[in-house]
CSV table of C-alpha atoms and ligand atoms in Angstrom, one decimal:
chain,number,residue,atom,x,y,z
R,22,UNK,CA,81.4,82.3,113.6
R,23,UNK,CA,83.2,78.5,114.5
R,24,UNK,CA,87.4,78.6,115.1
R,25,UNK,CA,88.9,76.4,112.3
R,26,UNK,CA,92.6,76.3,110.5
R,27,UNK,CA,93.1,74.9,106.6
R,28,UNK,CA,95.3,72.2,106.9
R,29,UNK,CA,97.2,73.1,104.1
R,30,UNK,CA,100.4,74.7,104.2
R,31,UNK,CA,100.3,78.1,102.8
R,32,UNK,CA,103.7,78.5,100.2
R,33,UNK,CA,105.1,81.8,98.7
R,34,UNK,CA,104.9,80.3,95.9
R,35,UNK,CA,101.0,79.5,96.7
R,36,UNK,CA,101.0,83.9,98.0
R,37,UNK,CA,102.3,84.7,94.7
R,38,UNK,CA,100.3,82.3,92.7
R,39,UNK,CA,96.8,83.6,94.1
R,40,UNK,CA,97.5,86.5,91.6
R,41,UNK,CA,97.7,84.4,88.1
R,42,UNK,CA,94.6,83.1,90.2
R,43,UNK,CA,92.7,86.8,89.8
R,44,UNK,CA,92.1,86.2,94.0
R,45,UNK,CA,92.8,89.1,96.1
R,46,UNK,CA,95.3,88.7,99.6
R,47,UNK,CA,93.8,89.8,102.2
R,48,UNK,CA,97.6,89.9,104.6
R,49,UNK,CA,96.8,91.5,108.1
R,50,UNK,CA,99.8,92.1,110.7
R,51,UNK,CA,100.0,89.8,114.6
R,52,UNK,CA,103.2,90.0,116.6
R,53,UNK,CA,101.7,86.9,119.2
R,54,UNK,CA,100.7,83.9,119.2
R,55,UNK,CA,96.7,84.8,119.9
R,56,UNK,CA,96.0,87.5,117.1
R,57,UNK,CA,98.8,85.0,114.9
R,58,UNK,CA,95.7,81.9,115.8
R,59,UNK,CA,92.9,84.2,115.4
R,60,UNK,CA,93.8,85.3,112.0
R,61,UNK,CA,94.6,82.0,110.9
R,62,UNK,CA,91.5,80.7,111.6
R,63,UNK,CA,89.5,83.1,109.9
R,64,UNK,CA,92.0,82.3,106.7
R,65,UNK,CA,94.2,85.2,106.5
R,66,UNK,CA,96.4,83.6,104.5
R,67,UNK,CA,99.8,86.0,104.7
R,68,UNK,CA,100.4,86.9,108.1
R,69,UNK,CA,103.3,89.3,109.0
R,70,UNK,CA,104.7,90.6,112.0
R,71,UNK,CA,106.3,93.6,111.2
R,72,UNK,CA,108.2,96.2,112.5
R,73,UNK,CA,104.8,98.2,113.0
R,74,UNK,CA,105.4,96.2,117.0
R,75,UNK,CA,107.7,99.4,118.0
R,76,UNK,CA,104.2,101.7,117.5
R,77,UNK,CA,102.0,99.6,118.4
R,78,UNK,CA,103.0,97.4,120.8
R,79,UNK,CA,106.5,98.0,122.5
R,80,UNK,CA,105.0,102.1,122.1
R,81,UNK,CA,108.8,103.4,120.6
R,82,UNK,CA,108.0,106.9,117.3
R,83,UNK,CA,108.1,105.3,114.9
R,84,UNK,CA,109.9,101.8,113.5
R,85,UNK,CA,113.1,103.1,113.8
R,86,UNK,CA,113.8,101.4,116.7
R,87,UNK,CA,112.2,98.2,116.7
R,88,UNK,CA,115.7,96.3,116.9
R,89,UNK,CA,116.2,92.3,116.0
R,90,UNK,CA,115.9,90.8,119.4
R,91,UNK,CA,112.7,92.2,119.7
R,92,UNK,CA,111.5,91.0,116.5
R,93,UNK,CA,113.0,88.0,117.4
R,94,UNK,CA,110.6,87.9,119.8
R,95,UNK,CA,107.7,88.7,119.0
R,96,UNK,CA,108.2,86.0,115.4
R,97,UNK,CA,109.3,83.2,118.2
R,98,UNK,CA,105.9,84.1,120.1
R,99,UNK,CA,103.6,84.9,116.4
R,100,UNK,CA,105.2,81.4,115.3
R,101,UNK,CA,104.2,78.8,117.9
R,102,UNK,CA,100.2,78.7,116.8
R,103,UNK,CA,101.6,77.4,114.1
R,104,UNK,CA,100.0,79.5,111.2
R,105,UNK,CA,98.5,77.8,108.1
R,106,UNK,CA,99.2,80.7,106.6
R,107,UNK,CA,102.3,82.3,105.8
R,108,UNK,CA,104.3,84.2,108.6
R,109,UNK,CA,106.4,86.7,107.2
R,110,UNK,CA,108.7,88.5,109.5
R,111,UNK,CA,109.7,92.2,108.5
R,112,UNK,CA,113.5,92.4,108.4
R,113,UNK,CA,114.8,95.6,111.8
R,114,UNK,CA,116.5,99.0,110.2
R,115,UNK,CA,119.5,98.7,110.0
R,116,UNK,CA,119.2,95.2,110.3
R,117,UNK,CA,120.6,94.7,106.0
R,118,UNK,CA,122.6,97.7,105.7
R,119,UNK,CA,125.7,95.2,103.9
R,120,UNK,CA,124.6,92.2,102.5
R,121,UNK,CA,126.4,89.3,104.8
R,122,UNK,CA,124.6,91.3,107.5
R,123,UNK,CA,121.4,90.8,105.4
R,124,UNK,CA,121.6,87.1,105.1
R,125,UNK,CA,122.6,86.3,108.4
R,126,UNK,CA,120.5,88.9,110.2
R,127,UNK,CA,116.8,86.6,107.0
R,128,UNK,CA,118.2,83.4,109.0
R,129,UNK,CA,118.0,84.8,112.5
R,130,UNK,CA,115.0,85.5,111.6
R,131,UNK,CA,114.0,82.4,109.9
R,132,UNK,CA,115.5,80.6,112.3
R,133,UNK,CA,112.9,81.8,115.4
R,134,UNK,CA,110.7,80.6,113.3
R,135,UNK,CA,109.7,82.6,110.0
R,136,UNK,CA,108.4,81.9,106.9
R,137,UNK,CA,109.3,84.4,105.1
R,138,UNK,CA,111.3,87.4,105.6
R,139,UNK,CA,110.6,91.7,103.9
R,140,UNK,CA,113.5,94.7,103.8
R,141,UNK,CA,111.9,97.9,102.6
R,142,UNK,CA,113.8,99.2,99.6
R,143,UNK,CA,114.6,98.0,95.3
R,144,UNK,CA,117.4,99.0,94.2
R,145,UNK,CA,119.2,100.5,97.1
R,146,UNK,CA,119.4,97.2,98.8
R,147,UNK,CA,119.0,94.8,95.3
R,148,UNK,CA,122.4,93.0,96.1
R,149,UNK,CA,121.0,92.2,99.9
R,150,UNK,CA,117.2,90.4,98.2
R,151,UNK,CA,119.7,89.0,96.0
R,152,UNK,CA,121.7,87.6,98.7
R,153,UNK,CA,118.9,86.7,101.5
R,154,UNK,CA,116.9,84.8,98.3
R,155,UNK,CA,120.5,82.7,97.1
R,156,UNK,CA,120.1,81.4,100.8
R,157,UNK,CA,117.2,80.0,100.5
R,158,UNK,CA,114.6,82.6,102.0
R,159,UNK,CA,111.3,83.8,100.3
R,160,UNK,CA,111.4,88.0,100.3
R,161,UNK,CA,108.7,89.8,99.6
R,162,UNK,CA,109.0,93.8,99.2
R,163,UNK,CA,108.2,96.8,100.5
R,164,UNK,CA,108.6,100.1,98.4
R,165,UNK,CA,107.2,103.7,98.5
R,166,UNK,CA,106.4,105.4,102.0
R,167,UNK,CA,109.3,103.4,103.4
R,168,UNK,CA,108.4,104.1,107.5
R,169,UNK,CA,112.4,103.2,108.2
R,170,UNK,CA,113.0,106.4,106.2
R,171,UNK,CA,111.0,107.9,108.5
R,172,UNK,CA,113.9,110.6,109.2
R,173,UNK,CA,115.9,111.0,106.6
R,174,UNK,CA,111.2,111.8,104.8
R,175,UNK,CA,110.8,114.9,107.7
R,176,UNK,CA,107.6,112.2,107.3
R,177,UNK,CA,104.7,109.9,105.7
R,178,UNK,CA,103.6,111.3,102.7
R,179,UNK,CA,102.2,109.9,99.5
R,180,UNK,CA,105.0,108.5,97.1
R,181,UNK,CA,104.4,108.5,93.5
R,182,UNK,CA,102.6,111.7,92.9
R,183,UNK,CA,105.9,113.4,91.4
R,184,UNK,CA,106.5,111.9,88.0
R,185,UNK,CA,111.2,111.2,89.2
R,186,UNK,CA,109.1,108.8,92.2
R,187,UNK,CA,107.0,107.5,89.8
R,188,UNK,CA,109.9,106.7,87.3
R,189,UNK,CA,111.6,104.8,90.5
R,190,UNK,CA,109.1,103.2,91.8
R,191,UNK,CA,108.1,101.0,88.8
R,192,UNK,CA,112.1,100.0,88.0
R,193,UNK,CA,112.0,99.5,92.0
R,194,UNK,CA,109.4,97.5,91.8
R,195,UNK,CA,110.8,95.8,88.1
R,196,UNK,CA,114.4,95.5,89.8
R,197,UNK,CA,112.4,93.3,92.8
R,198,UNK,CA,110.3,91.2,90.8
R,199,UNK,CA,114.3,90.6,88.3
R,200,UNK,CA,116.3,89.4,91.7
R,201,UNK,CA,113.2,86.7,92.6
R,202,UNK,CA,110.8,89.2,95.1
R,203,UNK,CA,107.4,86.6,95.6
R,204,UNK,CA,105.6,89.5,96.5
R,205,UNK,CA,105.5,93.5,97.1
R,206,UNK,CA,104.2,95.6,100.1
R,207,UNK,CA,102.9,99.4,98.5
R,208,UNK,CA,102.9,101.7,100.5
R,209,UNK,CA,101.1,105.3,100.7
R,210,UNK,CA,102.0,104.6,96.8
R,211,UNK,CA,99.3,107.0,94.9
R,212,UNK,CA,96.8,105.1,93.6
R,213,UNK,CA,96.9,105.3,89.3
R,214,UNK,CA,101.1,104.0,89.8
R,215,UNK,CA,100.3,101.7,92.0
R,216,UNK,CA,97.7,100.6,89.4
R,217,UNK,CA,100.3,100.2,86.3
R,218,UNK,CA,102.6,98.8,89.5
R,219,UNK,CA,99.8,95.7,89.7
R,220,UNK,CA,99.2,95.4,86.0
R,221,UNK,CA,103.2,95.7,84.9
R,222,UNK,CA,104.2,92.8,88.0
R,223,UNK,CA,104.1,89.1,87.7
R,224,UNK,CA,104.3,89.2,91.4
R,225,UNK,CA,101.7,90.7,93.9
R,226,UNK,CA,100.7,93.9,95.1
R,227,UNK,CA,99.8,94.2,98.8
R,228,UNK,CA,98.9,98.2,98.8
R,229,UNK,CA,97.9,100.0,102.3
R,230,UNK,CA,97.0,103.4,102.0
R,231,UNK,CA,98.0,102.3,98.5
R,232,UNK,CA,94.1,102.3,96.3
R,233,UNK,CA,92.1,100.0,95.8
R,234,UNK,CA,93.8,97.9,92.0
R,235,UNK,CA,96.8,96.6,93.8
R,236,UNK,CA,96.8,92.1,94.5
R,237,UNK,CA,95.8,92.6,98.1
R,238,UNK,CA,95.5,95.0,100.9
R,239,UNK,CA,97.4,95.3,103.7
R,240,UNK,CA,96.6,96.7,106.8
R,241,UNK,CA,97.7,96.8,111.1
R,242,UNK,CA,95.4,95.2,112.7
R,243,UNK,CA,95.0,96.8,116.4
R,244,UNK,CA,94.2,99.9,113.5
R,245,UNK,CA,91.3,98.3,111.5
R,246,UNK,CA,90.6,97.5,116.0
R,247,UNK,CA,90.6,100.5,117.4
R,248,UNK,CA,92.3,99.5,119.4
R,249,UNK,CA,94.3,102.3,119.4
R,250,UNK,CA,93.0,105.5,119.5
R,251,UNK,CA,95.2,107.9,120.0
R,252,UNK,CA,95.5,107.7,116.7
R,253,UNK,CA,93.5,108.3,113.6
R,254,UNK,CA,94.8,107.5,110.3
R,255,UNK,CA,93.1,108.1,106.9
R,256,UNK,CA,94.1,104.4,105.2
R,257,UNK,CA,92.0,102.6,107.8
R,258,UNK,CA,88.6,102.6,108.1
R,259,UNK,CA,88.2,101.7,111.9
R,260,UNK,CA,85.0,98.1,111.9
R,261,UNK,CA,85.6,98.1,115.5
R,262,UNK,CA,85.9,100.0,118.3
R,263,UNK,CA,88.2,97.6,119.8
R,264,UNK,CA,89.8,100.5,123.2
R,265,UNK,CA,86.0,101.4,123.9
R,266,UNK,CA,84.8,97.9,124.5
R,267,UNK,CA,87.9,96.9,126.2
R,268,UNK,CA,87.4,99.9,128.5
R,269,UNK,CA,83.3,99.8,129.3
R,270,UNK,CA,84.0,96.7,130.3
R,271,UNK,CA,87.4,96.9,132.4
R,272,UNK,CA,85.0,99.9,134.0
R,273,UNK,CA,82.1,97.3,134.7
R,274,UNK,CA,84.7,94.8,135.9
R,275,UNK,CA,86.2,97.3,138.6
R,276,UNK,CA,82.9,98.2,139.2
R,277,UNK,CA,81.1,95.4,140.8
R,278,UNK,CA,84.3,94.1,142.7
O,5,KIV,O1,105.1,97.0,109.9
O,5,KIV,C1,103.9,96.5,109.5
O,5,KIV,O2,103.2,96.5,110.2
O,5,KIV,C2,104.0,97.4,108.0
O,5,KIV,C3,102.8,97.6,106.8
O,5,KIV,C4,102.8,98.4,107.3
O,5,KIV,C5,102.7,97.6,105.5
O,5,KIV,O3,105.1,96.5,107.4
């Protein structure tokens, strides 16, 4: 496949408009220059420097260990690829507990090269979301299973099966829309609830383990490529066994010298 890059810079408004056009959004994560460049050459319109960084690159047990300094370092590396794609960065754990911290840390991620930011939660962080948007920074919501809450939750589980959770997810999605978010990631949301929210809200929903009826899908790229053979996830179908192939090539080279 020939490598070519679009000259048209994708904004958060352009991502939002994809829903109105009925264009599905294919989003992926990247944490460095080469992966950002590759995804951009393929025409992925939204690239997330996710705090999944902690598990898939830095070897932490979960995302709660990721710091602002680590996020900034990886956002800078991804931004050096100057993607046409919208480059979104995750706000790490405890970086948006107050309105002042949220705005300051969102600005730091923008200074590192992010063009939009994402944080986990709905009504409980809505003042932070409003303040970030008022500061001129496009905001992507994240509802459902919130990995930064994995310790309180006691694991990763599907959200929205219980009626109270279902109603809370709908109210959180409405609140994020009213605050001005341009999109919402729905992680491990029961597929009928993800479908209902996707039909209800005017902004795109981007699902991960939330069924096929979201306006887009996002995956952690190393999961898609089979780079982490030590973990297996129900919602990801590996499209490549990159780890196996890398091991084989390294073995072959080792035996040549
Ligand atoms: O950190 C991340 O990669 C994410 C995706 C799972 C959506 O938030």
